[in-house]
Structures are given as C-alpha cells and as structure tokens.
Amino acid sequence: MSTIKRKLISFEGGEGSGKSTQIPLLENYLRDRGENVLSLREPGHTYIGEKIRQLLQHDVHASDMFPETELLLYEASRAQLVRERILPALAEGTWVICDRFFDSTTAYQGAARKLPLEDVQWLNHFTVQSCIPVLTFFFDLPPNIGQERAQRRSSRPYDRIENESLNFFQAVREGYRRLATDEARRFITIDAQRDPESIAQIIRKSVHEHFFS
Ligand SMILES: Nc1ncnc2c1ncn2[C@@H]1O[C@H](COP(=O)(O)OP(=O)(O)O)[C@@H](O)[C@H]1O
Ligand SMILES: [Mg+2]
C-alpha cells in the first residue's frame, strides 16, 4: 500500500479554475524526470465509466436525476476506475494524476447538493478504500471568474452540472475550502487567479518536496 500512497495526485476545484491547464505541465515535469504518468479525468476512462459519464453529463433525458442517483453514479464510475485503471498503474510504479477525484463528490454532491456529508464521505471511503491521493491541489477561484473563463474556453453548450446557479458553485467552493482545512496535510490550496506559470512553479515545488527530496 505504501506505493499506492506515494504516487497518486489529484487536482480539484471549480469549472474554469485551471486544472486542465496545469495537469499537462506536471505530466511533462514528471516525464522529464523519466517517470511514467497516467492522467485520468472523472468520470470515465473505463467502458462502464464512459456510459455513466454520458448519463451524468450529456443525456438530455437524464435532466430530472435525483441527487442520490447522481451521487451513486459518480461512485459507481469511480469504483470501476480505481480497480480497473488506478490500482494496476500504481502497482507498476506509474504516477496517476486525477483531474477530479472523490473530493469533487464531497464538494458537489455533499456541500452543494446538500446530501448528508457523513453519508457522502462514507461512500467515498467505500469506493476508494485506501486509494487516497498523497497530494491534492485545490484551485480556489471565485465561481463567476471560473464561469467567464470556461465560457471563453469553448462554445459548447453547458452540461447538466455546469447549468447550475452561481449559488450552487459558491457552495461547491465553500465545500472545497472546508475540506482543505479539515485535511490540511493532503491539501494544497492554490490561488487560481495567479498567472499559469507561477501556479506551475508552486505545483512543481510541492511535488518535488513531497516526492523527490
Ligand atoms: N492561471 C490562469 N489565469 C488565467 N486564465 C487561466 C489560468 N489557467 C487557465 N486559464 C484559462 O481558463 C480557462 C479554463 O481553464 P481550464 O484549465 O480548462 O480549467 P478547468 O480544467 O479547471 O475547468 C482556459 O481557457 C485557460 O486557458
Ligand atoms: Mg478541465
């Protein structure tokens, strides 16, 4: 299990906060050091997960999904991802970088959808067991700025969750902030309004300190 704990990193934060911009930079940094890296985005990356992703995000007939259903679908996709992709990769010494992982469920389905936090956290634990990131980078950004950025990024229509109100995304942010305080050993909060290069430097420095020094 110690291998598992050493090489798993997650990126968390609202839409448009810069996760997908930074992940390839960290991948390059690790590859330049001769490391193997697997980057994964939740939900998806397994046959079952892709089916669930479609249902959660893009199926117009799924717009009346109940919060409980949403929670269990994310957990189902994650249960498959952990066992089919993440654990085997970690077992062969590959780094795994997750663009969202179970903290997203705590923030979105717990804090924002207001499902009981202890139930959500119990399910997260049931799903991942000891497959817990050593480092979680939380990109903290006012949600209105994230929305503006995401709109500029692409003209595709919003998915089911992106369609939520600003209040919902404010609750997501508060959920993440609480987690970052409660789990201060694992979380590194990044001011996502900084420029991309200085954020990349903070990430490389943290990874270096945690893993290479
Ligand atoms: N630090 C930053 N400052 C300003 N704009 C940024 C920054 N990081 C990313 N962006 C831009 O914001 C948009 C959303 O970034 P992205 O990495 O896709 O966010 P996420 O994956 O968290 O949704 C992109 O157009 C990206 O170029
Ligand atoms: Mg992204």
Tab-separated table of C-alpha atoms and ligand atoms in Angstrom:
chain	number	residue	atom	x	y	z
A	1	MET	CA	0.000	0.000	0.000
A	2	SER	CA	2.901	2.373	0.515
A	3	THR	CA	3.455	2.515	-3.287
A	4	ILE	CA	-0.185	3.481	-3.699
A	5	LYS	CA	0.180	6.350	-1.306
A	6	ARG	CA	3.353	7.647	-2.909
A	7	LYS	CA	2.322	8.424	-6.489
A	8	LEU	CA	-1.313	9.489	-6.623
A	9	ILE	CA	-2.118	13.191	-7.050
A	10	SER	CA	-5.496	14.838	-7.554
A	11	PHE	CA	-6.475	18.222	-8.958
A	12	GLU	CA	-9.654	19.757	-7.606
A	13	GLY	CA	-11.585	22.998	-7.976
A	14	GLY	CA	-14.483	24.520	-9.846
A	15	GLU	CA	-15.004	24.666	-13.576
A	16	GLY	CA	-12.560	27.034	-15.274
A	17	SER	CA	-10.184	27.139	-12.311
A	18	GLY	CA	-7.201	25.886	-14.337
A	19	LYS	CA	-6.922	22.151	-13.586
A	20	SER	CA	-6.691	21.008	-17.199
A	21	THR	CA	-4.180	23.754	-17.953
A	22	GLN	CA	-1.814	22.634	-15.194
A	23	ILE	CA	-2.037	18.839	-15.438
A	24	PRO	CA	-0.067	18.535	-18.717
A	25	LEU	CA	2.634	20.798	-17.248
A	26	LEU	CA	3.030	18.486	-14.251
A	27	GLU	CA	2.975	15.469	-16.576
A	28	ASN	CA	5.846	16.977	-18.583
A	29	TYR	CA	7.790	17.731	-15.432
A	30	LEU	CA	7.475	14.118	-14.266
A	31	ARG	CA	8.204	12.636	-17.711
A	32	ASP	CA	11.337	14.784	-17.977
A	33	ARG	CA	12.484	13.007	-14.835
A	34	GLY	CA	11.941	9.630	-16.518
A	35	GLU	CA	8.684	8.826	-14.743
A	36	ASN	CA	5.654	7.088	-16.279
A	37	VAL	CA	2.461	9.084	-15.862
A	38	LEU	CA	-1.210	8.252	-16.325
A	39	SER	CA	-3.672	11.155	-16.336
A	40	LEU	CA	-7.333	10.451	-15.743
A	41	ARG	CA	-10.426	12.598	-15.763
A	42	GLU	CA	-13.504	11.651	-13.763
A	43	PRO	CA	-15.960	10.220	-14.643
A	44	GLY	CA	-14.882	7.953	-17.490
A	45	HIS	CA	-11.821	6.058	-18.762
A	46	THR	CA	-13.408	2.643	-18.411
A	47	TYR	CA	-16.180	1.170	-20.549
A	48	ILE	CA	-18.588	1.400	-17.628
A	49	GLY	CA	-17.366	4.856	-16.656
A	50	GLU	CA	-17.912	6.262	-20.168
A	51	LYS	CA	-21.503	5.025	-20.140
A	52	ILE	CA	-22.012	6.657	-16.752
A	53	ARG	CA	-20.336	9.875	-17.927
A	54	GLN	CA	-22.791	10.133	-20.801
A	55	LEU	CA	-25.708	9.693	-18.412
A	56	LEU	CA	-24.367	12.177	-15.849
A	57	GLN	CA	-23.346	14.944	-18.212
A	58	HIS	CA	-24.852	14.774	-21.667
A	59	ASP	CA	-28.066	12.772	-21.755
A	60	VAL	CA	-30.932	15.251	-22.216
A	61	HIS	CA	-33.365	12.650	-20.928
A	62	ALA	CA	-31.486	12.476	-17.613
A	63	SER	CA	-32.202	16.072	-16.563
A	64	ASP	CA	-34.541	15.004	-13.760
A	65	MET	CA	-31.856	12.970	-11.979
A	66	PHE	CA	-32.175	12.916	-8.197
A	67	PRO	CA	-29.160	13.926	-6.094
A	68	GLU	CA	-28.959	10.428	-4.568
A	69	THR	CA	-28.841	8.874	-8.047
A	70	GLU	CA	-26.160	11.341	-9.119
A	71	LEU	CA	-24.051	10.511	-6.076
A	72	LEU	CA	-24.242	6.763	-6.664
A	73	LEU	CA	-23.434	7.077	-10.366
A	74	TYR	CA	-20.265	9.042	-9.614
A	75	GLU	CA	-19.284	6.480	-7.008
A	76	ALA	CA	-20.007	3.590	-9.387
A	77	SER	CA	-17.837	5.111	-12.090
A	78	ARG	CA	-15.082	5.757	-9.556
A	79	ALA	CA	-15.229	2.243	-8.092
A	80	GLN	CA	-14.547	0.864	-11.562
A	81	LEU	CA	-11.807	3.417	-12.319
A	82	VAL	CA	-9.921	2.708	-9.099
A	83	ARG	CA	-9.860	-1.057	-9.640
A	84	GLU	CA	-9.537	-1.194	-13.426
A	85	ARG	CA	-7.040	1.628	-14.020
A	86	ILE	CA	-5.615	3.355	-10.943
A	87	LEU	CA	-4.521	0.450	-8.727
A	88	PRO	CA	-2.873	-1.500	-11.589
A	89	ALA	CA	-0.986	1.624	-12.722
A	90	LEU	CA	0.220	2.401	-9.198
A	91	ALA	CA	1.243	-1.234	-8.732
A	92	GLU	CA	3.617	-0.969	-11.688
A	93	GLY	CA	5.109	2.277	-10.407
A	94	THR	CA	3.250	4.671	-12.708
A	95	TRP	CA	2.218	8.080	-11.418
A	96	VAL	CA	-1.500	8.715	-11.529
A	97	ILE	CA	-2.867	12.250	-11.834
A	98	CYS	CA	-6.619	12.611	-11.392
A	99	ASP	CA	-8.491	15.577	-12.855
A	100	ARG	CA	-11.139	15.432	-10.106
A	101	PHE	CA	-11.488	12.540	-7.647
A	102	PHE	CA	-13.605	11.852	-4.567
A	103	ASP	CA	-13.226	15.362	-3.113
A	104	SER	CA	-15.365	16.567	-6.035
A	105	THR	CA	-18.143	14.346	-4.723
A	106	THR	CA	-17.845	15.841	-1.242
A	107	ALA	CA	-17.982	19.374	-2.678
A	108	TYR	CA	-20.640	18.899	-5.388
A	109	GLN	CA	-22.964	16.183	-4.085
A	110	GLY	CA	-22.292	16.908	-0.388
A	111	ALA	CA	-21.850	20.657	0.088
A	112	ALA	CA	-23.725	21.882	-2.996
A	113	ARG	CA	-26.481	19.274	-3.476
A	114	LYS	CA	-26.758	19.120	0.330
A	115	LEU	CA	-26.696	15.359	0.709
A	116	PRO	CA	-25.598	14.424	4.266
A	117	LEU	CA	-21.852	14.893	4.414
A	118	GLU	CA	-21.234	11.824	6.569
A	119	ASP	CA	-23.064	9.603	4.054
A	120	VAL	CA	-21.086	11.059	1.156
A	121	GLN	CA	-17.801	10.582	2.964
A	122	TRP	CA	-18.707	7.033	3.962
A	123	LEU	CA	-19.478	6.214	0.311
A	124	ASN	CA	-16.244	7.850	-0.830
A	125	HIS	CA	-14.371	5.623	1.564
A	126	PHE	CA	-16.286	2.505	0.497
A	127	THR	CA	-15.432	3.296	-3.126
A	128	VAL	CA	-11.723	4.115	-2.920
A	129	GLN	CA	-10.693	2.285	0.288
A	130	SER	CA	-7.015	3.190	0.785
A	131	CYS	CA	-6.566	4.638	-2.708
A	132	ILE	CA	-6.179	8.185	-1.381
A	133	PRO	CA	-4.049	10.900	-3.024
A	134	VAL	CA	-0.928	11.991	-1.179
A	135	LEU	CA	-1.343	15.470	-2.617
A	136	THR	CA	-4.489	17.289	-3.655
A	137	PHE	CA	-4.161	20.647	-5.382
A	138	PHE	CA	-7.256	22.758	-4.821
A	139	PHE	CA	-7.627	25.593	-7.330
A	140	ASP	CA	-9.506	28.259	-5.420
A	141	LEU	CA	-11.320	30.814	-7.570
A	142	PRO	CA	-14.474	32.951	-7.276
A	143	PRO	CA	-17.020	30.965	-9.319
A	144	ASN	CA	-18.045	33.914	-11.501
A	145	ILE	CA	-14.447	34.203	-12.759
A	146	GLY	CA	-14.369	30.448	-13.402
A	147	GLN	CA	-17.577	30.687	-15.411
A	148	GLU	CA	-16.219	33.570	-17.520
A	149	ARG	CA	-13.072	31.605	-18.242
A	150	ALA	CA	-14.980	28.444	-19.104
A	151	GLN	CA	-17.225	30.404	-21.475
A	152	ARG	CA	-14.201	31.860	-23.251
A	153	ARG	CA	-12.601	28.409	-23.463
A	154	SER	CA	-15.318	26.825	-25.569
A	155	SER	CA	-18.628	27.480	-27.199
A	156	ARG	CA	-20.036	24.013	-26.499
A	157	PRO	CA	-23.333	24.014	-24.582
A	158	TYR	CA	-23.221	23.594	-20.811
A	159	ASP	CA	-23.570	20.055	-19.457
A	160	ARG	CA	-26.134	19.176	-16.769
A	161	ILE	CA	-23.959	20.255	-13.837
A	162	GLU	CA	-22.446	23.343	-15.494
A	163	ASN	CA	-26.028	24.606	-15.852
A	164	GLU	CA	-26.370	25.110	-12.097
A	165	SER	CA	-26.673	28.554	-10.486
A	166	LEU	CA	-23.901	30.717	-9.081
A	167	ASN	CA	-25.162	29.861	-5.561
A	168	PHE	CA	-24.533	26.194	-6.281
A	169	PHE	CA	-20.945	26.915	-7.343
A	170	GLN	CA	-20.432	29.138	-4.297
A	171	ALA	CA	-21.438	26.172	-2.122
A	172	VAL	CA	-19.019	23.967	-4.083
A	173	ARG	CA	-16.221	26.421	-3.317
A	174	GLU	CA	-17.108	26.518	0.373
A	175	GLY	CA	-17.193	22.710	0.446
A	176	TYR	CA	-13.703	22.556	-1.002
A	177	ARG	CA	-12.423	25.178	1.438
A	178	ARG	CA	-13.743	23.181	4.370
A	179	LEU	CA	-12.043	20.060	3.081
A	180	ALA	CA	-8.776	21.939	2.618
A	181	THR	CA	-8.926	22.994	6.269
A	182	ASP	CA	-10.034	19.595	7.584
A	183	GLU	CA	-7.439	17.703	5.563
A	184	ALA	CA	-4.633	20.214	5.624
A	185	ARG	CA	-1.919	17.539	5.373
A	186	ARG	CA	-3.070	16.404	1.959
A	187	PHE	CA	-4.480	19.647	0.502
A	188	ILE	CA	-2.544	22.461	-1.086
A	189	THR	CA	-4.710	25.464	-1.834
A	190	ILE	CA	-3.708	27.431	-4.906
A	191	ASP	CA	-4.848	30.971	-5.575
A	192	ALA	CA	-6.134	30.244	-9.079
A	193	GLN	CA	-6.053	33.935	-10.002
A	194	ARG	CA	-2.272	33.843	-10.194
A	195	ASP	CA	-0.675	33.523	-13.592
A	196	PRO	CA	-0.317	29.998	-15.008
A	197	GLU	CA	3.487	29.912	-14.820
A	198	SER	CA	3.653	30.810	-11.143
A	199	ILE	CA	0.973	28.198	-10.398
A	200	ALA	CA	3.008	25.606	-12.304
A	201	GLN	CA	6.029	26.534	-10.190
A	202	ILE	CA	4.082	26.092	-6.939
A	203	ILE	CA	2.911	22.660	-8.097
A	204	ARG	CA	6.386	21.509	-9.156
A	205	LYS	CA	7.847	22.718	-5.885
A	206	SER	CA	5.228	20.861	-3.818
A	207	VAL	CA	5.691	17.665	-5.797
A	208	HIS	CA	9.443	17.985	-5.506
A	209	GLU	CA	9.248	18.470	-1.739
A	210	HIS	CA	6.814	15.603	-1.239
A	211	PHE	CA	8.342	13.038	-3.534
A	212	PHE	CA	11.903	13.859	-4.525
A	213	SER	CA	13.617	15.395	-1.522
B	1	LIG	N1	-3.985	30.914	-14.096
B	1	LIG	C1	-4.813	31.273	-15.080
B	1	LIG	N2	-5.102	32.572	-15.311
B	1	LIG	C2	-5.964	32.934	-16.290
B	1	LIG	N3	-6.589	32.075	-17.140
B	1	LIG	C3	-6.341	30.758	-16.961
B	1	LIG	C4	-5.445	30.286	-15.937
B	1	LIG	N4	-5.398	28.944	-16.006
B	1	LIG	C5	-6.219	28.583	-17.018
B	1	LIG	N5	-6.777	29.659	-17.605
B	1	LIG	C6	-7.737	29.668	-18.726
B	1	LIG	O1	-9.033	29.447	-18.175
B	1	LIG	C7	-9.785	28.528	-18.967
B	1	LIG	C8	-10.185	27.338	-18.101
B	1	LIG	O2	-9.024	26.616	-17.709
B	1	LIG	P1	-9.025	25.029	-17.547
B	1	LIG	O3	-7.620	24.622	-17.277
B	1	LIG	O4	-9.693	24.390	-18.712
B	1	LIG	O5	-9.935	24.880	-16.235
B	1	LIG	P2	-10.603	23.575	-15.588
B	1	LIG	O6	-9.938	22.373	-16.187
B	1	LIG	O7	-10.322	23.709	-14.129
B	1	LIG	O8	-12.047	23.663	-15.887
B	1	LIG	C9	-8.891	28.161	-20.148
B	1	LIG	O9	-9.260	28.939	-21.262
B	1	LIG	C10	-7.492	28.512	-19.672
B	1	LIG	O10	-6.660	28.890	-20.748
B	2	MG	MG	-10.870	20.643	-17.061
